[in-house]
Coordinates of C-alpha atoms and ligand atoms in Angstrom, one line a residue:
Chain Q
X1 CA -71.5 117.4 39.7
X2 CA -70.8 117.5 43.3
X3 CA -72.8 119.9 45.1
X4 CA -74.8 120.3 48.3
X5 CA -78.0 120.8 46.2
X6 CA -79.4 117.8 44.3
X7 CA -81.4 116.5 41.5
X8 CA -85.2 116.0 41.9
X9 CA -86.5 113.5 40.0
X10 CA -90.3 113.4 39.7
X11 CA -92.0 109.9 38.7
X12 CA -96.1 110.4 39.4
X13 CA -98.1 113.2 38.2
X14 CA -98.2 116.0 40.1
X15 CA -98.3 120.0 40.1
X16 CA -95.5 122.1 41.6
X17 CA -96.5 125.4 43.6
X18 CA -94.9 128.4 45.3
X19 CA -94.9 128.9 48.5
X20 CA -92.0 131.6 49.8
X21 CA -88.7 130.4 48.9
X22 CA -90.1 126.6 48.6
X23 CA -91.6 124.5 46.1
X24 CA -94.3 122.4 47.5
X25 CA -94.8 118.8 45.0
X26 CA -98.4 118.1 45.2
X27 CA -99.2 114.7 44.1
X28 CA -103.1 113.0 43.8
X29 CA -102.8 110.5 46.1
X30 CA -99.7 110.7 48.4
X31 CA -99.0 113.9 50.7
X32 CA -97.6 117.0 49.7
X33 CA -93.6 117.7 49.9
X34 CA -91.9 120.7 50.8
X35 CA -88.9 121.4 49.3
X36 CA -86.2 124.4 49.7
X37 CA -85.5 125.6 46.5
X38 CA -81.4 126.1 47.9
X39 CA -82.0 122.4 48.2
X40 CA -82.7 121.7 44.4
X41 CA -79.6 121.8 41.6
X42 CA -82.4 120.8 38.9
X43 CA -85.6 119.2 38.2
X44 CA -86.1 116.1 36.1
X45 CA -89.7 115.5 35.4
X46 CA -90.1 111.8 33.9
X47 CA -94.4 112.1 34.3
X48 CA -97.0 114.8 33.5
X49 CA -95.9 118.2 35.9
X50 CA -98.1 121.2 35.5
X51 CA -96.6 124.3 37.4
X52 CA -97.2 128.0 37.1
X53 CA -95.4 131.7 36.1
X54 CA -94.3 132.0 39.9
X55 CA -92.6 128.8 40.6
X56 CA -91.0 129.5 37.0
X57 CA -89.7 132.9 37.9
X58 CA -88.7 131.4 41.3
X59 CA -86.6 128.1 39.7
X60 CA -85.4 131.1 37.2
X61 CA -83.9 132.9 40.0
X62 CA -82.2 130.1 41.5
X63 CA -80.6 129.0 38.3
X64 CA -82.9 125.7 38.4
X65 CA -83.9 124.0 34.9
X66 CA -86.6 121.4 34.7
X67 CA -86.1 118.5 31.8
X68 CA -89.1 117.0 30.6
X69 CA -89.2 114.0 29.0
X70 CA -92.5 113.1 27.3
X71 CA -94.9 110.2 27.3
X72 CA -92.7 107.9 25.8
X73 CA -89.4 108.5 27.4
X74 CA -88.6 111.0 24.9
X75 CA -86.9 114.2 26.1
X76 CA -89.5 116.7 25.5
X77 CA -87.6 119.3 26.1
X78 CA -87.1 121.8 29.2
X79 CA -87.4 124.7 30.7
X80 CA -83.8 126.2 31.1
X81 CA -83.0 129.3 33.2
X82 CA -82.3 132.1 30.8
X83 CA -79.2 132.7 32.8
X84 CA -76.0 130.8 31.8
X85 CA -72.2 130.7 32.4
X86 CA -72.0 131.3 28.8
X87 CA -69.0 133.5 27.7
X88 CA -68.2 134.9 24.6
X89 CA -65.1 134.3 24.2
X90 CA -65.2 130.6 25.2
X91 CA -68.4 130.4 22.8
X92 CA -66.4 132.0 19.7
X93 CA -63.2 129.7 20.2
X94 CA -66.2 126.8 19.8
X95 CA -67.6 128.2 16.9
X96 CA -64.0 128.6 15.3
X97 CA -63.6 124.9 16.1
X98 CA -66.8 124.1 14.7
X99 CA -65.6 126.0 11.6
X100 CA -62.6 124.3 11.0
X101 CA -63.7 121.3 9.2
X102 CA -60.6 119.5 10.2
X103 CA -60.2 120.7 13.9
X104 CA -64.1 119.5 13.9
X105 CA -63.8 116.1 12.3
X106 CA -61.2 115.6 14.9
X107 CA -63.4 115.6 17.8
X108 CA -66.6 114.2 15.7
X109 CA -64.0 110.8 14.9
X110 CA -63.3 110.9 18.6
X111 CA -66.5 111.0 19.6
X112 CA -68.1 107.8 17.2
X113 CA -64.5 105.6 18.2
X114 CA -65.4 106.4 22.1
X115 CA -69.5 106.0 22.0
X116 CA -68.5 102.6 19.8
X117 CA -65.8 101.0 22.5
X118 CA -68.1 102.0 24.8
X119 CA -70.8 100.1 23.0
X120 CA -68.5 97.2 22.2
X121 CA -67.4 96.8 25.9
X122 CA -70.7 97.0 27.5
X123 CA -72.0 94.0 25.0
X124 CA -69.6 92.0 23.7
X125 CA -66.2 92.4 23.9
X126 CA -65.5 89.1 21.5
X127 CA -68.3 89.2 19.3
X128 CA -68.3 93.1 18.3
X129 CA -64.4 92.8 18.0
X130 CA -64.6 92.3 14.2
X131 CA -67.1 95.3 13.5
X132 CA -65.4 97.2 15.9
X133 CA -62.3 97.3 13.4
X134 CA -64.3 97.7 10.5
X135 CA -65.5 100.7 12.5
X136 CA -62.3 102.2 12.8
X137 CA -61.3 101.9 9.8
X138 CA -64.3 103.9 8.4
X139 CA -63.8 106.5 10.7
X140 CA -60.1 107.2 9.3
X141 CA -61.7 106.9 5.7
X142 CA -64.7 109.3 6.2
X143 CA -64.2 113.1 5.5
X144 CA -67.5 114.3 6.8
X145 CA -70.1 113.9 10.0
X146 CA -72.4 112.2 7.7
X147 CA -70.4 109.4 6.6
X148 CA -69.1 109.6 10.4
X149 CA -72.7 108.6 11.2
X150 CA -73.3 106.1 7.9
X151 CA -70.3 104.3 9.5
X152 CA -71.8 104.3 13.4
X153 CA -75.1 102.9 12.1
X154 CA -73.6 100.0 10.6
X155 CA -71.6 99.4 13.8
X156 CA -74.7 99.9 15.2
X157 CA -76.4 97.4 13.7
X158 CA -74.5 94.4 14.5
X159 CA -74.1 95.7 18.0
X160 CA -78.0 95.1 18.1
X161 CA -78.3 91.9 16.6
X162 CA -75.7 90.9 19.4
X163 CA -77.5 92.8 22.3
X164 CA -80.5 90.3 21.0
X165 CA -79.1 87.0 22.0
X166 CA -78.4 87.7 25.6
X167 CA -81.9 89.0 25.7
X168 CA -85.5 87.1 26.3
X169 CA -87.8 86.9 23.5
X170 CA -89.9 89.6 24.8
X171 CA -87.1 92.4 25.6
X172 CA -85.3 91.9 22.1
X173 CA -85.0 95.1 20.2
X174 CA -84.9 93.6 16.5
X175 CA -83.7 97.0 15.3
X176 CA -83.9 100.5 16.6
X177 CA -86.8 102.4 16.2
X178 CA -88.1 105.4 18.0
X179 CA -91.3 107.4 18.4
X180 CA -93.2 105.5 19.0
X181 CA -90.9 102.5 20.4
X182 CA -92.0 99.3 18.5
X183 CA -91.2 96.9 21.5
X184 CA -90.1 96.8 25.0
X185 CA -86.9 96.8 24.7
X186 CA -86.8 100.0 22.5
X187 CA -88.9 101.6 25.0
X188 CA -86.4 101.1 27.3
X189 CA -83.4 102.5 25.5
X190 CA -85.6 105.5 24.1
X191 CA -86.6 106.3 28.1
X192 CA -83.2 105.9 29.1
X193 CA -81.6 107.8 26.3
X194 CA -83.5 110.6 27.1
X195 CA -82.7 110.8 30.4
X196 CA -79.1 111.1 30.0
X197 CA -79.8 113.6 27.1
X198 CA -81.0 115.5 30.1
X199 CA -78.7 115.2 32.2
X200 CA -75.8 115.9 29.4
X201 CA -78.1 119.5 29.1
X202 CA -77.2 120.2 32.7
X203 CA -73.9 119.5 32.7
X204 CA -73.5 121.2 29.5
X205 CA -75.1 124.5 31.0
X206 CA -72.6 124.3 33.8
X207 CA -69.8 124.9 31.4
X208 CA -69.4 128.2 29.4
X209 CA -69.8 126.3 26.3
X210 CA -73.2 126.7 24.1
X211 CA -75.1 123.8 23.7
X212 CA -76.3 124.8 20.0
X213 CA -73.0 124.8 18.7
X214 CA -71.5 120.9 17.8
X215 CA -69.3 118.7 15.5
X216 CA -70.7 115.1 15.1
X217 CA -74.4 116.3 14.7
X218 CA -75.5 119.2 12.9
X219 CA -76.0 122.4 14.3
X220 CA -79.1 122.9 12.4
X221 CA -80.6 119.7 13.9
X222 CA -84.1 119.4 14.8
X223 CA -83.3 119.2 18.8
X224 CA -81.8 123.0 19.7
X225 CA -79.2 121.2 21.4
X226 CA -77.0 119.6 19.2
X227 CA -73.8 119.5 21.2
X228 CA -75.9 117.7 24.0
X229 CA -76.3 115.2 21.2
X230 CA -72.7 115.1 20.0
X231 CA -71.9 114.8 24.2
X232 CA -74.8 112.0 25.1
X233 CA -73.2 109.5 22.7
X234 CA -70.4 107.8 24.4
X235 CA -72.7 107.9 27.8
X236 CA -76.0 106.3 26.4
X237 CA -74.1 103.0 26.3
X238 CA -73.1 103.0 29.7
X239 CA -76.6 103.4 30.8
X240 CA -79.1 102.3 28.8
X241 CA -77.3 99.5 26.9
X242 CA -75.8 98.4 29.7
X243 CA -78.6 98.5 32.6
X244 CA -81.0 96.8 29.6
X245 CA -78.7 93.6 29.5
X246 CA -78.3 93.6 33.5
X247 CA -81.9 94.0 34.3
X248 CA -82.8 91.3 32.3
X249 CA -80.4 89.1 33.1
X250 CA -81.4 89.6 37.1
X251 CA -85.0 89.0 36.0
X252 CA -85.9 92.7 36.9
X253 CA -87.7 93.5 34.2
X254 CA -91.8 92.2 33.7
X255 CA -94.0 92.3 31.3
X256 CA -96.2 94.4 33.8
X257 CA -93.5 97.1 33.4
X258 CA -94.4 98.2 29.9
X259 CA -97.8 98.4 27.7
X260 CA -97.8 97.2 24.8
X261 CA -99.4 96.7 21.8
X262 CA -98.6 95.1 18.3
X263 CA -97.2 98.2 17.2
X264 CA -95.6 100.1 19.8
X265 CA -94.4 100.0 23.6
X266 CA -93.5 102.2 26.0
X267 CA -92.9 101.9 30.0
X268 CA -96.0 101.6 32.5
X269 CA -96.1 103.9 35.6
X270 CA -94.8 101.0 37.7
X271 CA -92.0 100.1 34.9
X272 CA -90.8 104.5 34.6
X273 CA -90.7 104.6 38.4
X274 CA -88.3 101.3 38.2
X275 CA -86.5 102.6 35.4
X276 CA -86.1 106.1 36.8
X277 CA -85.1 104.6 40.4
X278 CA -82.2 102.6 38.5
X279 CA -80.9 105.4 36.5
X280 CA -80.9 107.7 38.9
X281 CA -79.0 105.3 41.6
X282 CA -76.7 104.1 38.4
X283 CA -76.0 107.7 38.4
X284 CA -74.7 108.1 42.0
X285 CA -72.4 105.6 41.6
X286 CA -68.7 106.4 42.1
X287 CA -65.3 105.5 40.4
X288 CA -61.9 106.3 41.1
X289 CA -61.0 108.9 38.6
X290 CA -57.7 108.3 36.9
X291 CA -56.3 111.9 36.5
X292 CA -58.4 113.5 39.3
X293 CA -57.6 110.6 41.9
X294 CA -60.5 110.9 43.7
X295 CA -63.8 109.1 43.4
X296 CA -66.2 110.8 40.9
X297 CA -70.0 109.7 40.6
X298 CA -71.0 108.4 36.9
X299 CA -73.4 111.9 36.5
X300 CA -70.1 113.8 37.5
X301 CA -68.2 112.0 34.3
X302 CA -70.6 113.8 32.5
X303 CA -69.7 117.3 33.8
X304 CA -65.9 116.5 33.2
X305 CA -66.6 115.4 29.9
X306 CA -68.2 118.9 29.2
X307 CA -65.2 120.2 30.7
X308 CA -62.5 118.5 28.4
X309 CA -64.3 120.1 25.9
X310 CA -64.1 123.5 27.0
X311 CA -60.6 123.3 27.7
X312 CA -59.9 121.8 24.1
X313 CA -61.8 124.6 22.7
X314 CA -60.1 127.2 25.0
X315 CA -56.4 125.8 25.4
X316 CA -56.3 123.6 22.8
X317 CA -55.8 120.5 24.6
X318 CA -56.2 117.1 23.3
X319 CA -59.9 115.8 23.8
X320 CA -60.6 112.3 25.0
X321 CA -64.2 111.4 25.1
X322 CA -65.1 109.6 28.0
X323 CA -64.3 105.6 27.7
X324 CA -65.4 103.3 30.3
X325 CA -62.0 102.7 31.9
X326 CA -62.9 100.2 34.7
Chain B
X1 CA -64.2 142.4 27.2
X2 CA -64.2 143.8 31.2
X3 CA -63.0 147.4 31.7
X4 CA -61.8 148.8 35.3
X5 CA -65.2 149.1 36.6
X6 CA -65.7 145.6 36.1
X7 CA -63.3 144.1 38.4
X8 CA -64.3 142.8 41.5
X9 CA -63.2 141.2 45.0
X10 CA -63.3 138.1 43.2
X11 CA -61.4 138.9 40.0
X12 CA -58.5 140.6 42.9
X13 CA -58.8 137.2 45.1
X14 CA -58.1 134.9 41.8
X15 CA -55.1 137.4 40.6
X16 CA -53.8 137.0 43.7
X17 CA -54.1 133.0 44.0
X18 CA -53.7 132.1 40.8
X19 CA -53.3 134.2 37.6
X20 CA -55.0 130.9 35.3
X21 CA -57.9 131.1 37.8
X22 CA -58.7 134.8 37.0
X23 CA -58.3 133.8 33.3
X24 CA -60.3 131.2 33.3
X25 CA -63.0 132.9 35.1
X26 CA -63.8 135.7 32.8
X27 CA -64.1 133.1 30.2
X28 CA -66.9 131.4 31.9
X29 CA -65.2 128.9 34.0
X30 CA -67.7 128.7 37.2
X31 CA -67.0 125.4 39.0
X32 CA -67.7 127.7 42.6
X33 CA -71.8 126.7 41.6
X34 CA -70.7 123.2 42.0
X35 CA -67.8 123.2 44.7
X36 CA -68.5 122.2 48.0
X37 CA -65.8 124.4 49.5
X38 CA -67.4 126.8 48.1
X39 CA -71.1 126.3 49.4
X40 CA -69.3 125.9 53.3
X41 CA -68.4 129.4 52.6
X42 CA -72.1 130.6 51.8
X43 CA -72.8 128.6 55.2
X44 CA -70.8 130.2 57.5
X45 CA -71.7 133.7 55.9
X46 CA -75.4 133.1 57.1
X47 CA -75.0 132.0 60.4
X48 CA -72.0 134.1 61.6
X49 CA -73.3 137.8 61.4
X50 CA -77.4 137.5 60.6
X51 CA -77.9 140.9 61.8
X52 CA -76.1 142.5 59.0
X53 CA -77.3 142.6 55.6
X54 CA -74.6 142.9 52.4
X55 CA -73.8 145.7 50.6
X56 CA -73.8 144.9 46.8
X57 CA -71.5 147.1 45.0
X58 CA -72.1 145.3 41.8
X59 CA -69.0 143.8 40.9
X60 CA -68.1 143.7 44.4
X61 CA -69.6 142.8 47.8
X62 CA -68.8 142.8 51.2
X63 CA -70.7 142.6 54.4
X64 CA -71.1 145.4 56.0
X65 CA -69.7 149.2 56.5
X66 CA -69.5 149.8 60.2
X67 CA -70.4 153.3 61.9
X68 CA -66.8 154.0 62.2
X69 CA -66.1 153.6 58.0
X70 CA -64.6 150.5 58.5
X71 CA -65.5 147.6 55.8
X72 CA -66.3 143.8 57.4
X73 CA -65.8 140.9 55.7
X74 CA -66.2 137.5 57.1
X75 CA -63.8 134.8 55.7
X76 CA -64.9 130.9 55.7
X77 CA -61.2 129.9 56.0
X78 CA -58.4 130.1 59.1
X79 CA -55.8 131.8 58.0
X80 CA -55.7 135.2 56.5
X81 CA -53.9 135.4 53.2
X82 CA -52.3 137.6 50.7
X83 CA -55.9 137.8 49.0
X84 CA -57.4 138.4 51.8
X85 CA -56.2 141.8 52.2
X86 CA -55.7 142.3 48.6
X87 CA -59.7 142.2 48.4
X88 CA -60.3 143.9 51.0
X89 CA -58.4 147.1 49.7
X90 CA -60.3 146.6 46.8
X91 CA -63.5 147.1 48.7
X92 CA -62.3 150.4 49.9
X93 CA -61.0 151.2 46.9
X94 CA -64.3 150.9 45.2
X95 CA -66.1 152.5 48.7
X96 CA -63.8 155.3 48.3
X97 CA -64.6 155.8 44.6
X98 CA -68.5 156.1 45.9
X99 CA -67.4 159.0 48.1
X100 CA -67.3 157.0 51.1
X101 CA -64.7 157.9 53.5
X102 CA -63.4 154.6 54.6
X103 CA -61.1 153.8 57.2
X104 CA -59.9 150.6 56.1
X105 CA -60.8 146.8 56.4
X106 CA -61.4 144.5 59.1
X107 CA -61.4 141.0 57.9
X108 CA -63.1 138.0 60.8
X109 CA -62.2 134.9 60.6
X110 CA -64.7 133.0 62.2
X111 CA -62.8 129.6 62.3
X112 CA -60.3 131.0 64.6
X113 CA -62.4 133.6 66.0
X114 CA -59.7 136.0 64.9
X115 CA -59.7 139.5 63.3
X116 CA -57.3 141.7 60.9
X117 CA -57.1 145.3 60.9
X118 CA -56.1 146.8 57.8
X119 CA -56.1 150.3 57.7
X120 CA -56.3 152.2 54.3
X121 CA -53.1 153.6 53.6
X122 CA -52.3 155.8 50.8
X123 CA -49.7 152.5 49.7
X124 CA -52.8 150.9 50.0
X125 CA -54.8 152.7 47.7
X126 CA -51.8 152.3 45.3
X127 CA -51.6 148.7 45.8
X128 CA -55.4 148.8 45.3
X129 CA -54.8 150.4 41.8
X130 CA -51.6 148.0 40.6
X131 CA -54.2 145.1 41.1
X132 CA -56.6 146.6 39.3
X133 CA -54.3 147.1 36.5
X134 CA -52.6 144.1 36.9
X135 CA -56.2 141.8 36.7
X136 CA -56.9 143.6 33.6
X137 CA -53.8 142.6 32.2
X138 CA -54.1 139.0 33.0
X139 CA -57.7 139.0 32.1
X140 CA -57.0 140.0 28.6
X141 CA -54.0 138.2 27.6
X142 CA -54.5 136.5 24.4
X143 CA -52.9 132.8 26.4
X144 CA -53.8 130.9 29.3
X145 CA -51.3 131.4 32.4
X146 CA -49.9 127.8 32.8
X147 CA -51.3 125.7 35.7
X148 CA -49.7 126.1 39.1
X149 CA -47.5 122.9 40.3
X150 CA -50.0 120.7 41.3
X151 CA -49.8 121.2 45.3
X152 CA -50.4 124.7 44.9
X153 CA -54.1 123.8 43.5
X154 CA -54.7 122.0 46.7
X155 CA -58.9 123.1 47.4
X156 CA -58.9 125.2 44.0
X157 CA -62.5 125.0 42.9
X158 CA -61.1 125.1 39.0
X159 CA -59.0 122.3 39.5
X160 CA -61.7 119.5 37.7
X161 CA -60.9 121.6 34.9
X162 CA -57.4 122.3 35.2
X163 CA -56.3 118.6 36.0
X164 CA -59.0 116.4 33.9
X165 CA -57.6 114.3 31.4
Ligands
LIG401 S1 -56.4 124.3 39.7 FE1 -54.4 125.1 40.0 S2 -53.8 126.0 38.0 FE2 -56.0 125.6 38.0 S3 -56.9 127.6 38.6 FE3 -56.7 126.3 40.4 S4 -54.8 126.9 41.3 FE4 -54.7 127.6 39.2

């Protein structure tokens, strides 16, 4: 997403005000920030934000969202400009997509074979080779999402149990589980998850397409956004996955960073403002883009993924969901 | 769909650069929120004639009427183009539709610190009305207009969506 305006990420408490055309960040115990609000393309809020009817109308006005992603890492939710590029054209070509259970399978099987090479690449290349095929070879069997997602899971699994032995004791995941994380290391994928969830919503809203309508997930799934879902997949691997094994293999990660008790985890203030810190310079990272031939940050890969997707639902085009290539 | 009313300087600038663009914009193709091209434009709008304020027509804009009837426009790029003055009639076109008497266009190019003239012809107004027509037409056809050869996307805002893989 290149643009002159950026993302604001906010990690302490604090309450955003009006004032004119600026939002002012006031925070307990460090000074007050001015910001233009030309300056801001959206607002991530990863700790508790209060803010008022004018700064909303304000952020609504300049097209600015806020994400907010709860207590645990969770995305919360957000609050989204009514305003969208949204057309109905390119929204009915999705829908008629959507509708066409074999046009639709098509991009759902794209989307599990991407997220899992993806996963495979960022773990274990060797070791998740075997699954990996298995993988594949469900996905040409199964005739529906659900079995689509049966067959994930089970990749799933052993990608886990792999992901365990290149972590310490204390980091290992020993299964997924979410709200409320049972350990630190599921605290950390569940915070980082949602943080690309957000930032899949943005790039989503860029694009005319609507972010209710999807193929791998339901469209009547709990979360409104179920194409966000469908879209988050293949990049939750790159980041949280990935930055999990590499922080703990530079020893970046302490047991000061989360609290924990028997039964549940979830990131301390110090440990969300390291997470958040990493993500968000993981994000600005740049690689040469294949077809575009220029350099393109990682958050930008998410914007041209959305993209693809708009032009297979408007042209027709073959979809390839993003794979890390380098 | 959009009806005559609804065209606008930018539907006449994309006809006139690139049919696909036009097409792709009334189907919700926006990259110019995200291009940085695009955003030097906005910057050179504020800081070259601050003592005027627009004139929002709706689907068009422009930047100011002078005393004389004549329609300003200030352009971020050098060199004037085909869609430059394409536009441009379309602003008096829609002017004259008002009821304003205008005389014609003069477009500044800040970069060069050069101006055009275009005076508002009766060809003009025709030519005004063929775009019109002919923006419709591409706006509405049931297929996308094929991609230009790759150089002639050079700086095109929609090109991240055009050229992705
Ligand atoms: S990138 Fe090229 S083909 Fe696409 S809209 Fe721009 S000029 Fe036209």
């Amino acid at each position: 997403m290149p643009a002159a305006t950026r993302t604001y990420w906010l990690t302490s408490p604090c309450r955003i005000r009006r004032k004119d055309e600026s939002l002012v960040i006031e925070r307990d115990a460090a000074p007050s920030v001015h910001i233009p609000v030309t300056d801001v393309r959206d607002i991530v809020a990863c700790a508790e934000t209060d803010l008022n009817t004018s700064v909303v109308s304000l952020l609504n006005r300049h097209r600015i969202s806020v994400h907010l992603l709860s207590y645990y890492g969770d995305y919360a939710g957000s609050l989204l400009t009514a305003d969208t590029s949204t057309s109905g054209e390119t929204v009915l070509a999705q829908a008629a997509l959507a509708r066409d259970p074999q046009a639709s399978m098509a991009i759902a099987r794209s989307i599990v074979d991407a997220c899992a090479f993806n996963v495979r690449r960022v773990i274990d290349r060797k070791l998740l080779a075997r699954p990996y095929t298995v993988l594949q070879e469900s996905i040409r069997e199964a005739t529906t999402p659900l079995h689509l997602m049966g067959a994930e899971g089970t990749f799933r699994r052993s990608a886990w149990e792999v992901i365990d032995t290149k972590l310490p004791d204390w980091l290992q995941l020993n299964g997924r589980s979410r709200r409320p994380p049972k350990n630190a290391g599921n605290a950390f994928i569940s915070y980082v998850n949602g943080i690309i969830y957000a930032r899949v919503l943005t790039a989503v809203r860029l694009t005319p397409l609507h972010s209710g309508i999807a193929f791998l997930h339901s469209s009547m799934e709990r979360q409104r956004h179920s194409l966000v879902l469908d879209l988050a997949e293949m990049f939750k691997p790159l980041f949280a996955e990935r930055l999990l094994l590499r922080m703990a293999s530079r020893n970046q990660l302490k047991h000061h960073h989360f609290d924990r008790d028997t039964n549940q985890a979830m990131l301390s203030d110090t440990g969300r403002k390291l997470v958040v810190q990493t993500v968000r310079d993981e994000l600005a990272v740049t690689v040469t883009h294949r077809a575009l031939g220029r350099p393109v940050a990682y958050d930008e890969l998410l914007y041209l993924d959305a993209l693809a997707l708009t032009r297979h639902c408007l042209e027709g085009t073959l979809y390839k969901p993003f794979r890390i290539w380098w | 769909m959009i009806g005559r009313e609804d065209i606008g300087g930018v539907h006449i600038k994309y006809l006139h650069h690139c049919r696909r663009q036009l097409w792709l914009y009334v189907r919700g193709i926006r990259p110019e929120h995200l291009s940085a091209a695009v955003q030097t434009g906005e910057a050179v709008h504020d800081v070259s004639y601050p003592r005027h304020s627009p004139v929002d027509l709706g689907a068009a804009r422009l930047d100011f009427l002078d005393g004389q009837q004549w329609v300003h426009e200030v352009k971020s790029s050098s060199r004037p183009t085909d869609a430059d003055r394409a536009q441009a009639y379309h602003y008096c076109h829609q002017l004259q539709r008002l009821g304003v008497e205008v005389q014609g266009a003069v477009l500044h190019y800040p970069a060069t610190r050069r101006t055009h003239r275009y005076p508002y012809t009766p060809e003009a107004a025709a030519q005004a009305e063929e775009d019109i027509t002919a923006a419709l037409a591409t706006a509405h056809a049931p297929v996308y207009p094929e991609r230009l050869p790759r150089t002639g996307c050079r700086g095109c805002s929609f090109a991240d969506y055009c050229w992705t893989e």
